[in-house]
């Protein structure tokens, strides 16, 4: 059954095990090489892939095949467990009053995801409100306001005012009667020190229950660096991977998760506010290995 959830490349790789009938070092090496190829193509960090390969090899050769299980099933189970070890289960997202701060670089999909999250909680029967503290990207205010208006979601922002911290302070007072408050923040084109300072200042006034790092599904090696920087400054509670409706496999998110000791909360699967799904490890693994 786990087999069905694994991608085609891995299934092909594992056929080698069927042919050989038993697990010897050469076969395991070949299978691991195929797994490595699939994961690297999905943008998973090289260091992570190497570590995982080592574990898979060791376990496949050392651990006895449990009775009633074929060598192939045994290896599948190990690969799956090693991936789950890193990815973890979906981040807990309680359906209760809370403040969520969005964090990420420009273009990652932060603003869109803020509206999607508001929609998510609205559909669950909670009253969401969104605060626009992205004072950096021109158009962010209008974009978010338009999305919220369409959804009938409460919105607070101050167009043209560059004081993001002041906006959050006033916004929080304004929307305090709402259940879930989503604070959209500004990004930059790259990790810049003023962005980190801004996140720390907003964090200090918003006192969010959750800090969600938004990552473009196509992000590769830079994911680790971003995740580390944001985690060291404000702490990351969970990751949202966007644009998984395209060809991106989202492998970079794995580095972010392992770097921050967090997990993945949601995935973005389109441009409209309804295109947000709770993260499911099984489906994600199958995509990574596909
Ligand atoms: P921000 O700069 O991080 O606030 O990024 P935006 O929210 O403005 O998103 C950047 C672009 O990515 C926009 O064109 C969005 O419509 C698009 N986008 C965001 N999330 C998704 C997604 O899950 N799927 C697709 N296809 N596009 C997305």
PDB file of C-alpha atoms and ligand atoms in Angstrom:
ATOM      1  CA  UNK A   1       0.000   0.000   0.000  1.00  0.00           C
ATOM      2  CA  UNK A   2       2.855   2.336   0.728  1.00  0.00           C
ATOM      3  CA  UNK A   3       4.099   1.334  -2.707  1.00  0.00           C
ATOM      4  CA  UNK A   4       1.170   3.070  -4.373  1.00  0.00           C
ATOM      5  CA  UNK A   5       2.201   6.328  -2.813  1.00  0.00           C
ATOM      6  CA  UNK A   6       5.731   6.252  -4.102  1.00  0.00           C
ATOM      7  CA  UNK A   7       6.652   7.822  -7.399  1.00  0.00           C
ATOM      8  CA  UNK A   8       7.342   6.080 -10.661  1.00  0.00           C
ATOM      9  CA  UNK A   9      11.101   6.555 -10.549  1.00  0.00           C
ATOM     10  CA  UNK A  10      11.302   4.825  -7.251  1.00  0.00           C
ATOM     11  CA  UNK A  11       9.046   2.049  -8.394  1.00  0.00           C
ATOM     12  CA  UNK A  12      11.356   1.506 -11.346  1.00  0.00           C
ATOM     13  CA  UNK A  13      14.397   1.574  -9.090  1.00  0.00           C
ATOM     14  CA  UNK A  14      12.840  -0.989  -6.837  1.00  0.00           C
ATOM     15  CA  UNK A  15      12.214  -3.359  -9.701  1.00  0.00           C
ATOM     16  CA  UNK A  16      15.936  -4.006  -9.520  1.00  0.00           C
ATOM     17  CA  UNK A  17      15.318  -5.559  -6.143  1.00  0.00           C
ATOM     18  CA  UNK A  18      12.695  -7.873  -7.505  1.00  0.00           C
ATOM     19  CA  UNK A  19      14.981  -9.138 -10.205  1.00  0.00           C
ATOM     20  CA  UNK A  20      17.824  -9.813  -7.853  1.00  0.00           C
ATOM     21  CA  UNK A  21      15.535 -11.453  -5.300  1.00  0.00           C
ATOM     22  CA  UNK A  22      17.739 -10.607  -2.375  1.00  0.00           C
ATOM     23  CA  UNK A  23      19.344  -7.501  -0.963  1.00  0.00           C
ATOM     24  CA  UNK A  24      23.046  -7.298  -1.638  1.00  0.00           C
ATOM     25  CA  UNK A  25      25.227  -4.246  -1.489  1.00  0.00           C
ATOM     26  CA  UNK A  26      25.399  -3.761  -5.221  1.00  0.00           C
ATOM     27  CA  UNK A  27      21.632  -3.784  -5.629  1.00  0.00           C
ATOM     28  CA  UNK A  28      21.125  -1.416  -2.719  1.00  0.00           C
ATOM     29  CA  UNK A  29      23.719   0.953  -4.144  1.00  0.00           C
ATOM     30  CA  UNK A  30      21.922   0.962  -7.471  1.00  0.00           C
ATOM     31  CA  UNK A  31      18.545   1.575  -5.877  1.00  0.00           C
ATOM     32  CA  UNK A  32      19.936   4.358  -3.705  1.00  0.00           C
ATOM     33  CA  UNK A  33      21.515   5.968  -6.747  1.00  0.00           C
ATOM     34  CA  UNK A  34      18.120   6.091  -8.441  1.00  0.00           C
ATOM     35  CA  UNK A  35      16.508   7.544  -5.348  1.00  0.00           C
ATOM     36  CA  UNK A  36      19.224  10.178  -5.180  1.00  0.00           C
ATOM     37  CA  UNK A  37      18.598  11.114  -8.783  1.00  0.00           C
ATOM     38  CA  UNK A  38      14.871  11.532  -8.199  1.00  0.00           C
ATOM     39  CA  UNK A  39      15.357  13.621  -5.060  1.00  0.00           C
ATOM     40  CA  UNK A  40      17.995  15.886  -6.570  1.00  0.00           C
ATOM     41  CA  UNK A  41      15.755  16.472  -9.577  1.00  0.00           C
ATOM     42  CA  UNK A  42      13.082  17.559  -7.119  1.00  0.00           C
ATOM     43  CA  UNK A  43      15.464  20.187  -5.689  1.00  0.00           C
ATOM     44  CA  UNK A  44      16.140  18.416  -2.434  1.00  0.00           C
ATOM     45  CA  UNK A  45      19.318  19.703  -0.805  1.00  0.00           C
ATOM     46  CA  UNK A  46      22.401  17.646  -1.679  1.00  0.00           C
ATOM     47  CA  UNK A  47      23.518  17.297   1.924  1.00  0.00           C
ATOM     48  CA  UNK A  48      20.121  15.954   2.928  1.00  0.00           C
ATOM     49  CA  UNK A  49      20.112  13.507   0.034  1.00  0.00           C
ATOM     50  CA  UNK A  50      23.552  12.218   1.017  1.00  0.00           C
ATOM     51  CA  UNK A  51      22.627  11.784   4.664  1.00  0.00           C
ATOM     52  CA  UNK A  52      19.452  10.021   3.763  1.00  0.00           C
ATOM     53  CA  UNK A  53      21.242   7.733   1.307  1.00  0.00           C
ATOM     54  CA  UNK A  54      23.632   6.684   4.041  1.00  0.00           C
ATOM     55  CA  UNK A  55      20.795   5.783   6.381  1.00  0.00           C
ATOM     56  CA  UNK A  56      18.912   3.909   3.688  1.00  0.00           C
ATOM     57  CA  UNK A  57      21.978   1.886   2.713  1.00  0.00           C
ATOM     58  CA  UNK A  58      22.854   1.027   6.288  1.00  0.00           C
ATOM     59  CA  UNK A  59      19.365   0.034   7.226  1.00  0.00           C
ATOM     60  CA  UNK A  60      18.612  -1.899   4.034  1.00  0.00           C
ATOM     61  CA  UNK A  61      21.706  -4.015   4.509  1.00  0.00           C
ATOM     62  CA  UNK A  62      21.733  -4.381   8.278  1.00  0.00           C
ATOM     63  CA  UNK A  63      18.107  -4.667   9.259  1.00  0.00           C
ATOM     64  CA  UNK A  64      16.664  -8.075   8.814  1.00  0.00           C
ATOM     65  CA  UNK A  65      13.789  -8.334   6.396  1.00  0.00           C
ATOM     66  CA  UNK A  66      10.739  -8.797   8.629  1.00  0.00           C
ATOM     67  CA  UNK A  67       8.999 -12.098   8.084  1.00  0.00           C
ATOM     68  CA  UNK A  68       6.170 -11.880   5.607  1.00  0.00           C
ATOM     69  CA  UNK A  69       7.787  -8.937   3.852  1.00  0.00           C
ATOM     70  CA  UNK A  70       9.647  -9.145   0.570  1.00  0.00           C
ATOM     71  CA  UNK A  71      13.087  -7.515   0.274  1.00  0.00           C
ATOM     72  CA  UNK A  72      11.456  -4.954  -1.936  1.00  0.00           C
ATOM     73  CA  UNK A  73       8.767  -4.060   0.592  1.00  0.00           C
ATOM     74  CA  UNK A  74      11.465  -3.853   3.227  1.00  0.00           C
ATOM     75  CA  UNK A  75      13.451  -1.279   1.251  1.00  0.00           C
ATOM     76  CA  UNK A  76      10.323   0.684   0.342  1.00  0.00           C
ATOM     77  CA  UNK A  77       9.467   0.920   4.003  1.00  0.00           C
ATOM     78  CA  UNK A  78      12.928   2.181   4.873  1.00  0.00           C
ATOM     79  CA  UNK A  79      12.941   4.827   2.127  1.00  0.00           C
ATOM     80  CA  UNK A  80       9.519   5.975   3.179  1.00  0.00           C
ATOM     81  CA  UNK A  81      10.419   6.139   6.865  1.00  0.00           C
ATOM     82  CA  UNK A  82      13.597   8.072   6.171  1.00  0.00           C
ATOM     83  CA  UNK A  83      11.673  10.652   4.161  1.00  0.00           C
ATOM     84  CA  UNK A  84       8.943  10.922   6.775  1.00  0.00           C
ATOM     85  CA  UNK A  85      11.677  11.433   9.375  1.00  0.00           C
ATOM     86  CA  UNK A  86      12.650  14.654   7.690  1.00  0.00           C
ATOM     87  CA  UNK A  87       9.306  15.868   6.420  1.00  0.00           C
ATOM     88  CA  UNK A  88       7.366  15.034   9.536  1.00  0.00           C
ATOM     89  CA  UNK A  89       3.622  15.127   9.799  1.00  0.00           C
ATOM     90  CA  UNK A  90       1.603  18.144   8.743  1.00  0.00           C
ATOM     91  CA  UNK A  91       1.980  21.158  11.084  1.00  0.00           C
ATOM     92  CA  UNK A  92      -0.836  21.309  13.577  1.00  0.00           C
ATOM     93  CA  UNK A  93      -3.233  24.094  12.583  1.00  0.00           C
ATOM     94  CA  UNK A  94      -5.822  24.442  15.339  1.00  0.00           C
ATOM     95  CA  UNK A  95      -9.213  25.865  14.511  1.00  0.00           C
ATOM     96  CA  UNK A  96      -9.258  28.502  17.217  1.00  0.00           C
ATOM     97  CA  UNK A  97      -8.563  32.213  17.645  1.00  0.00           C
ATOM     98  CA  UNK A  98      -4.945  32.978  16.815  1.00  0.00           C
ATOM     99  CA  UNK A  99      -2.574  35.375  15.119  1.00  0.00           C
ATOM    100  CA  UNK A 100      -0.517  34.145  12.191  1.00  0.00           C
ATOM    101  CA  UNK A 101       2.455  36.046  10.820  1.00  0.00           C
ATOM    102  CA  UNK A 102       3.472  35.407   7.228  1.00  0.00           C
ATOM    103  CA  UNK A 103       7.156  35.470   6.362  1.00  0.00           C
ATOM    104  CA  UNK A 104       9.018  35.088   3.078  1.00  0.00           C
ATOM    105  CA  UNK A 105      10.753  36.720   0.178  1.00  0.00           C
ATOM    106  CA  UNK A 106       9.015  38.764  -2.492  1.00  0.00           C
ATOM    107  CA  UNK A 107       7.304  36.633  -5.095  1.00  0.00           C
ATOM    108  CA  UNK A 108       7.097  33.572  -2.874  1.00  0.00           C
ATOM    109  CA  UNK A 109       3.322  33.864  -2.790  1.00  0.00           C
ATOM    110  CA  UNK A 110       2.931  35.422   0.651  1.00  0.00           C
ATOM    111  CA  UNK A 111       0.134  37.838  -0.160  1.00  0.00           C
ATOM    112  CA  UNK A 112      -1.867  35.281  -2.094  1.00  0.00           C
ATOM    113  CA  UNK A 113      -1.370  32.779   0.721  1.00  0.00           C
ATOM    114  CA  UNK A 114      -2.553  35.318   3.317  1.00  0.00           C
ATOM    115  CA  UNK A 115      -5.879  35.575   1.504  1.00  0.00           C
ATOM    116  CA  UNK A 116      -5.988  31.795   1.071  1.00  0.00           C
ATOM    117  CA  UNK A 117      -5.482  31.282   4.794  1.00  0.00           C
ATOM    118  CA  UNK A 118      -8.244  33.740   5.628  1.00  0.00           C
ATOM    119  CA  UNK A 119     -10.474  31.798   3.250  1.00  0.00           C
ATOM    120  CA  UNK A 120      -9.424  28.503   4.839  1.00  0.00           C
ATOM    121  CA  UNK A 121     -10.496  29.629   8.321  1.00  0.00           C
ATOM    122  CA  UNK A 122     -13.620  31.308   6.974  1.00  0.00           C
ATOM    123  CA  UNK A 123     -14.699  27.997   5.452  1.00  0.00           C
ATOM    124  CA  UNK A 124     -14.144  26.342   8.811  1.00  0.00           C
ATOM    125  CA  UNK A 125     -16.564  28.782  10.384  1.00  0.00           C
ATOM    126  CA  UNK A 126     -14.093  31.143  12.034  1.00  0.00           C
ATOM    127  CA  UNK A 127     -14.015  34.898  11.477  1.00  0.00           C
ATOM    128  CA  UNK A 128     -10.718  35.893   9.869  1.00  0.00           C
ATOM    129  CA  UNK A 129      -9.148  39.318   9.396  1.00  0.00           C
ATOM    130  CA  UNK A 130      -6.076  40.253   7.395  1.00  0.00           C
ATOM    131  CA  UNK A 131      -3.588  43.016   8.148  1.00  0.00           C
ATOM    132  CA  UNK A 132      -1.410  44.246   5.303  1.00  0.00           C
ATOM    133  CA  UNK A 133       2.021  45.105   6.672  1.00  0.00           C
ATOM    134  CA  UNK A 134       3.691  44.753   3.291  1.00  0.00           C
ATOM    135  CA  UNK A 135       4.697  48.379   2.874  1.00  0.00           C
ATOM    136  CA  UNK A 136       7.565  47.524   0.567  1.00  0.00           C
ATOM    137  CA  UNK A 137       6.076  46.072  -2.605  1.00  0.00           C
ATOM    138  CA  UNK A 138       4.021  48.564  -4.596  1.00  0.00           C
ATOM    139  CA  UNK A 139       0.616  47.091  -5.239  1.00  0.00           C
ATOM    140  CA  UNK A 140       0.643  44.711  -2.272  1.00  0.00           C
ATOM    141  CA  UNK A 141      -1.997  46.750  -0.449  1.00  0.00           C
ATOM    142  CA  UNK A 142      -4.408  46.849  -3.399  1.00  0.00           C
ATOM    143  CA  UNK A 143      -3.818  43.188  -4.219  1.00  0.00           C
ATOM    144  CA  UNK A 144      -4.631  42.036  -0.707  1.00  0.00           C
ATOM    145  CA  UNK A 145      -7.512  44.447  -0.225  1.00  0.00           C
ATOM    146  CA  UNK A 146      -9.130  43.317  -3.475  1.00  0.00           C
ATOM    147  CA  UNK A 147      -8.763  39.659  -2.514  1.00  0.00           C
ATOM    148  CA  UNK A 148     -10.220  40.250   0.965  1.00  0.00           C
ATOM    149  CA  UNK A 149     -13.107  42.349  -0.358  1.00  0.00           C
ATOM    150  CA  UNK A 150     -14.038  39.577  -2.771  1.00  0.00           C
ATOM    151  CA  UNK A 151     -14.001  37.044   0.029  1.00  0.00           C
ATOM    152  CA  UNK A 152     -15.821  39.295   2.418  1.00  0.00           C
ATOM    153  CA  UNK A 153     -12.888  39.082   4.797  1.00  0.00           C
ATOM    154  CA  UNK A 154     -12.065  41.973   7.138  1.00  0.00           C
ATOM    155  CA  UNK A 155      -8.998  43.880   6.018  1.00  0.00           C
ATOM    156  CA  UNK A 156      -6.779  46.485   7.627  1.00  0.00           C
ATOM    157  CA  UNK A 157      -4.053  48.424   5.854  1.00  0.00           C
ATOM    158  CA  UNK A 158      -2.760  51.962   5.401  1.00  0.00           C
ATOM    159  CA  UNK A 159      -1.935  52.584   1.775  1.00  0.00           C
ATOM    160  CA  UNK A 160       1.192  54.654   1.289  1.00  0.00           C
ATOM    161  CA  UNK A 161       2.300  54.533   4.931  1.00  0.00           C
ATOM    162  CA  UNK A 162       5.742  52.898   5.157  1.00  0.00           C
ATOM    163  CA  UNK A 163       5.509  52.285   8.929  1.00  0.00           C
ATOM    164  CA  UNK A 164       4.792  48.535   8.954  1.00  0.00           C
ATOM    165  CA  UNK A 165       5.099  48.184  12.726  1.00  0.00           C
ATOM    166  CA  UNK A 166       2.665  51.059  13.361  1.00  0.00           C
ATOM    167  CA  UNK A 167       0.205  49.524  10.902  1.00  0.00           C
ATOM    168  CA  UNK A 168       0.319  46.193  12.727  1.00  0.00           C
ATOM    169  CA  UNK A 169      -0.155  47.894  16.101  1.00  0.00           C
ATOM    170  CA  UNK A 170      -3.179  49.867  14.934  1.00  0.00           C
ATOM    171  CA  UNK A 171      -4.481  46.974  12.840  1.00  0.00           C
ATOM    172  CA  UNK A 172      -4.489  44.562  15.765  1.00  0.00           C
ATOM    173  CA  UNK A 173      -6.633  46.965  17.783  1.00  0.00           C
ATOM    174  CA  UNK A 174      -8.962  47.443  14.860  1.00  0.00           C
ATOM    175  CA  UNK A 175      -9.554  43.737  14.224  1.00  0.00           C
ATOM    176  CA  UNK A 176      -9.452  42.399  17.758  1.00  0.00           C
ATOM    177  CA  UNK A 177     -13.010  41.096  17.576  1.00  0.00           C
ATOM    178  CA  UNK A 178     -12.036  38.633  14.837  1.00  0.00           C
ATOM    179  CA  UNK A 179     -10.931  35.053  15.496  1.00  0.00           C
ATOM    180  CA  UNK A 180      -7.972  34.510  13.224  1.00  0.00           C
ATOM    181  CA  UNK A 181      -5.697  37.402  12.330  1.00  0.00           C
ATOM    182  CA  UNK A 182      -3.334  36.943   9.420  1.00  0.00           C
ATOM    183  CA  UNK A 183      -0.507  39.477   9.229  1.00  0.00           C
ATOM    184  CA  UNK A 184       1.004  39.719   5.765  1.00  0.00           C
ATOM    185  CA  UNK A 185       4.497  41.187   5.852  1.00  0.00           C
ATOM    186  CA  UNK A 186       6.859  42.522   3.240  1.00  0.00           C
ATOM    187  CA  UNK A 187       9.543  40.517   1.490  1.00  0.00           C
ATOM    188  CA  UNK A 188      12.590  41.571  -0.472  1.00  0.00           C
ATOM    189  CA  UNK A 189      14.190  40.181  -3.603  1.00  0.00           C
ATOM    190  CA  UNK A 190      16.830  38.569  -1.431  1.00  0.00           C
ATOM    191  CA  UNK A 191      17.623  38.082   2.226  1.00  0.00           C
ATOM    192  CA  UNK A 192      18.561  41.538   3.409  1.00  0.00           C
ATOM    193  CA  UNK A 193      19.371  42.593   6.928  1.00  0.00           C
ATOM    194  CA  UNK A 194      16.698  45.316   6.977  1.00  0.00           C
ATOM    195  CA  UNK A 195      14.088  42.673   6.182  1.00  0.00           C
ATOM    196  CA  UNK A 196      15.186  40.600   9.173  1.00  0.00           C
ATOM    197  CA  UNK A 197      15.054  43.661  11.448  1.00  0.00           C
ATOM    198  CA  UNK A 198      11.577  44.477  10.134  1.00  0.00           C
ATOM    199  CA  UNK A 199      10.388  40.926  10.861  1.00  0.00           C
ATOM    200  CA  UNK A 200      11.748  41.158  14.399  1.00  0.00           C
ATOM    201  CA  UNK A 201       9.998  44.482  14.992  1.00  0.00           C
ATOM    202  CA  UNK A 202       6.675  43.242  13.624  1.00  0.00           C
ATOM    203  CA  UNK A 203       7.061  40.024  15.582  1.00  0.00           C
ATOM    204  CA  UNK A 204       7.538  42.006  18.789  1.00  0.00           C
ATOM    205  CA  UNK A 205       4.226  43.851  18.408  1.00  0.00           C
ATOM    206  CA  UNK A 206       2.144  41.143  16.726  1.00  0.00           C
ATOM    207  CA  UNK A 207       3.192  38.406  19.174  1.00  0.00           C
ATOM    208  CA  UNK A 208       1.953  35.803  16.697  1.00  0.00           C
ATOM    209  CA  UNK A 209       0.973  32.301  17.735  1.00  0.00           C
ATOM    210  CA  UNK A 210       2.251  30.981  14.412  1.00  0.00           C
ATOM    211  CA  UNK A 211       4.946  32.120  12.034  1.00  0.00           C
ATOM    212  CA  UNK A 212       4.553  30.595   8.607  1.00  0.00           C
ATOM    213  CA  UNK A 213       7.434  30.679   6.156  1.00  0.00           C
ATOM    214  CA  UNK A 214       6.153  30.872   2.585  1.00  0.00           C
ATOM    215  CA  UNK A 215       8.401  29.235  -0.004  1.00  0.00           C
ATOM    216  CA  UNK A 216       8.036  28.997  -3.743  1.00  0.00           C
ATOM    217  CA  UNK A 217       7.802  25.302  -4.659  1.00  0.00           C
ATOM    218  CA  UNK A 218      10.534  25.802  -7.245  1.00  0.00           C
ATOM    219  CA  UNK A 219      13.072  27.009  -4.719  1.00  0.00           C
ATOM    220  CA  UNK A 220      16.206  24.925  -4.503  1.00  0.00           C
ATOM    221  CA  UNK A 221      19.308  25.349  -2.417  1.00  0.00           C
ATOM    222  CA  UNK A 222      18.424  28.851  -1.213  1.00  0.00           C
ATOM    223  CA  UNK A 223      15.637  27.397   0.911  1.00  0.00           C
ATOM    224  CA  UNK A 224      18.061  26.413   3.685  1.00  0.00           C
ATOM    225  CA  UNK A 225      19.603  29.831   3.933  1.00  0.00           C
ATOM    226  CA  UNK A 226      16.256  31.616   4.051  1.00  0.00           C
ATOM    227  CA  UNK A 227      14.816  29.217   6.560  1.00  0.00           C
ATOM    228  CA  UNK A 228      17.854  29.503   8.811  1.00  0.00           C
ATOM    229  CA  UNK A 229      17.882  33.323   8.718  1.00  0.00           C
ATOM    230  CA  UNK A 230      14.179  33.705   9.500  1.00  0.00           C
ATOM    231  CA  UNK A 231      14.260  30.971  12.087  1.00  0.00           C
ATOM    232  CA  UNK A 232      17.144  32.544  13.948  1.00  0.00           C
ATOM    233  CA  UNK A 233      15.398  35.918  14.042  1.00  0.00           C
ATOM    234  CA  UNK A 234      11.733  35.198  14.755  1.00  0.00           C
ATOM    235  CA  UNK A 235      11.389  31.405  14.727  1.00  0.00           C
ATOM    236  CA  UNK A 236       9.429  29.451  12.141  1.00  0.00           C
ATOM    237  CA  UNK A 237       6.456  27.344  13.233  1.00  0.00           C
ATOM    238  CA  UNK A 238       5.579  25.927   9.862  1.00  0.00           C
ATOM    239  CA  UNK A 239       6.166  26.123   6.133  1.00  0.00           C
ATOM    240  CA  UNK A 240       3.792  26.792   3.249  1.00  0.00           C
ATOM    241  CA  UNK A 241       4.979  25.639  -0.163  1.00  0.00           C
ATOM    242  CA  UNK A 242       3.347  27.481  -3.015  1.00  0.00           C
ATOM    243  CA  UNK A 243       2.908  26.866  -6.740  1.00  0.00           C
ATOM    244  CA  UNK A 244       2.744  23.110  -6.502  1.00  0.00           C
ATOM    245  CA  UNK A 245       0.124  23.161  -9.246  1.00  0.00           C
ATOM    246  CA  UNK A 246       3.008  23.623 -11.688  1.00  0.00           C
ATOM    247  CA  UNK A 247       5.966  21.388 -12.402  1.00  0.00           C
ATOM    248  CA  UNK A 248       7.834  22.238  -9.191  1.00  0.00           C
ATOM    249  CA  UNK A 249       8.324  19.317  -6.841  1.00  0.00           C
ATOM    250  CA  UNK A 250       8.820  21.340  -3.677  1.00  0.00           C
ATOM    251  CA  UNK A 251      12.016  19.568  -2.633  1.00  0.00           C
ATOM    252  CA  UNK A 252      13.587  22.775  -1.345  1.00  0.00           C
ATOM    253  CA  UNK A 253      10.974  22.849   1.356  1.00  0.00           C
ATOM    254  CA  UNK A 254      12.540  19.747   2.831  1.00  0.00           C
ATOM    255  CA  UNK A 255      15.724  21.657   3.615  1.00  0.00           C
ATOM    256  CA  UNK A 256      13.656  24.424   5.191  1.00  0.00           C
ATOM    257  CA  UNK A 257      11.878  21.933   7.379  1.00  0.00           C
ATOM    258  CA  UNK A 258      15.044  20.171   8.460  1.00  0.00           C
ATOM    259  CA  UNK A 259      16.784  23.514   9.039  1.00  0.00           C
ATOM    260  CA  UNK A 260      14.053  24.905  11.279  1.00  0.00           C
ATOM    261  CA  UNK A 261      12.827  21.814  13.011  1.00  0.00           C
ATOM    262  CA  UNK A 262       9.363  22.710  11.811  1.00  0.00           C
ATOM    263  CA  UNK A 263       7.018  20.987   9.401  1.00  0.00           C
ATOM    264  CA  UNK A 264       4.872  21.785   6.406  1.00  0.00           C
ATOM    265  CA  UNK A 265       1.435  23.197   7.124  1.00  0.00           C
ATOM    266  CA  UNK A 266      -0.121  23.912   3.726  1.00  0.00           C
ATOM    267  CA  UNK A 267       0.570  23.728   0.040  1.00  0.00           C
ATOM    268  CA  UNK A 268      -0.551  26.246  -2.565  1.00  0.00           C
ATOM    269  CA  UNK A 269      -2.012  24.685  -5.683  1.00  0.00           C
ATOM    270  CA  UNK A 270      -3.231  27.636  -7.719  1.00  0.00           C
ATOM    271  CA  UNK A 271      -3.775  31.367  -7.828  1.00  0.00           C
ATOM    272  CA  UNK A 272      -7.270  31.625  -6.382  1.00  0.00           C
ATOM    273  CA  UNK A 273      -8.053  31.879  -2.643  1.00  0.00           C
ATOM    274  CA  UNK A 274      -9.506  28.365  -2.616  1.00  0.00           C
ATOM    275  CA  UNK A 275      -6.291  26.813  -3.918  1.00  0.00           C
ATOM    276  CA  UNK A 276      -4.797  25.938  -0.566  1.00  0.00           C
ATOM    277  CA  UNK A 277      -4.539  22.412   0.779  1.00  0.00           C
ATOM    278  CA  UNK A 278      -3.441  20.968   4.067  1.00  0.00           C
ATOM    279  CA  UNK A 279      -0.120  19.244   3.634  1.00  0.00           C
ATOM    280  CA  UNK A 280      -0.208  15.465   3.249  1.00  0.00           C
ATOM    281  CA  UNK A 281       3.183  13.776   3.682  1.00  0.00           C
ATOM    282  CA  UNK A 282       2.295  10.706   1.607  1.00  0.00           C
ATOM    283  CA  UNK A 283       1.266  12.631  -1.462  1.00  0.00           C
ATOM    284  CA  UNK A 284       4.261  14.901  -1.143  1.00  0.00           C
ATOM    285  CA  UNK A 285       6.673  11.987  -0.945  1.00  0.00           C
ATOM    286  CA  UNK A 286       5.177  10.434  -4.023  1.00  0.00           C
ATOM    287  CA  UNK A 287       5.649  13.730  -5.847  1.00  0.00           C
ATOM    288  CA  UNK A 288       9.270  14.033  -4.727  1.00  0.00           C
ATOM    289  CA  UNK A 289      10.104  10.589  -5.976  1.00  0.00           C
ATOM    290  CA  UNK A 290       7.934  10.774  -9.087  1.00  0.00           C
TER     291      UNK A 290
HETATM  292  P1  LIG B   1       4.423  37.870  -2.558  1.00  0.00           P
HETATM  293  O1  LIG B   1       5.362  38.861  -3.188  1.00  0.00           O
HETATM  294  O2  LIG B   1       5.181  36.840  -1.771  1.00  0.00           O
HETATM  295  O3  LIG B   1       3.336  38.491  -1.761  1.00  0.00           O
HETATM  296  O4  LIG B   1       3.783  37.048  -3.760  1.00  0.00           O
HETATM  297  P2  LIG B   1       2.314  37.018  -4.374  1.00  0.00           P
HETATM  298  O5  LIG B   1       1.329  36.502  -3.384  1.00  0.00           O
HETATM  299  O6  LIG B   1       1.997  38.319  -5.015  1.00  0.00           O
HETATM  300  O7  LIG B   1       2.512  35.881  -5.483  1.00  0.00           O
HETATM  301  C1  LIG B   1       3.410  36.013  -6.563  1.00  0.00           C
HETATM  302  C2  LIG B   1       2.784  35.350  -7.794  1.00  0.00           C
HETATM  303  O8  LIG B   1       2.667  33.965  -7.565  1.00  0.00           O
HETATM  304  C3  LIG B   1       1.403  35.861  -8.104  1.00  0.00           C
HETATM  305  O9  LIG B   1       1.270  35.959  -9.504  1.00  0.00           O
HETATM  306  C4  LIG B   1       0.490  34.754  -7.561  1.00  0.00           C
HETATM  307  O10 LIG B   1      -0.747  34.674  -8.258  1.00  0.00           O
HETATM  308  C5  LIG B   1       1.337  33.545  -7.794  1.00  0.00           C
HETATM  309  N1  LIG B   1       1.018  32.443  -6.865  1.00  0.00           N
HETATM  310  C6  LIG B   1       1.007  32.445  -5.524  1.00  0.00           C
HETATM  311  N2  LIG B   1       0.698  31.227  -5.039  1.00  0.00           N
HETATM  312  C7  LIG B   1       0.498  30.420  -6.113  1.00  0.00           C
HETATM  313  C8  LIG B   1       0.160  29.035  -6.281  1.00  0.00           C
HETATM  314  O11 LIG B   1      -0.008  28.256  -5.333  1.00  0.00           O
HETATM  315  N3  LIG B   1       0.041  28.588  -7.566  1.00  0.00           N
HETATM  316  C9  LIG B   1       0.246  29.414  -8.643  1.00  0.00           C
HETATM  317  N4  LIG B   1       0.120  28.889  -9.857  1.00  0.00           N
HETATM  318  N5  LIG B   1       0.570  30.710  -8.518  1.00  0.00           N
HETATM  319  C10 LIG B   1       0.693  31.209  -7.278  1.00  0.00           C
END
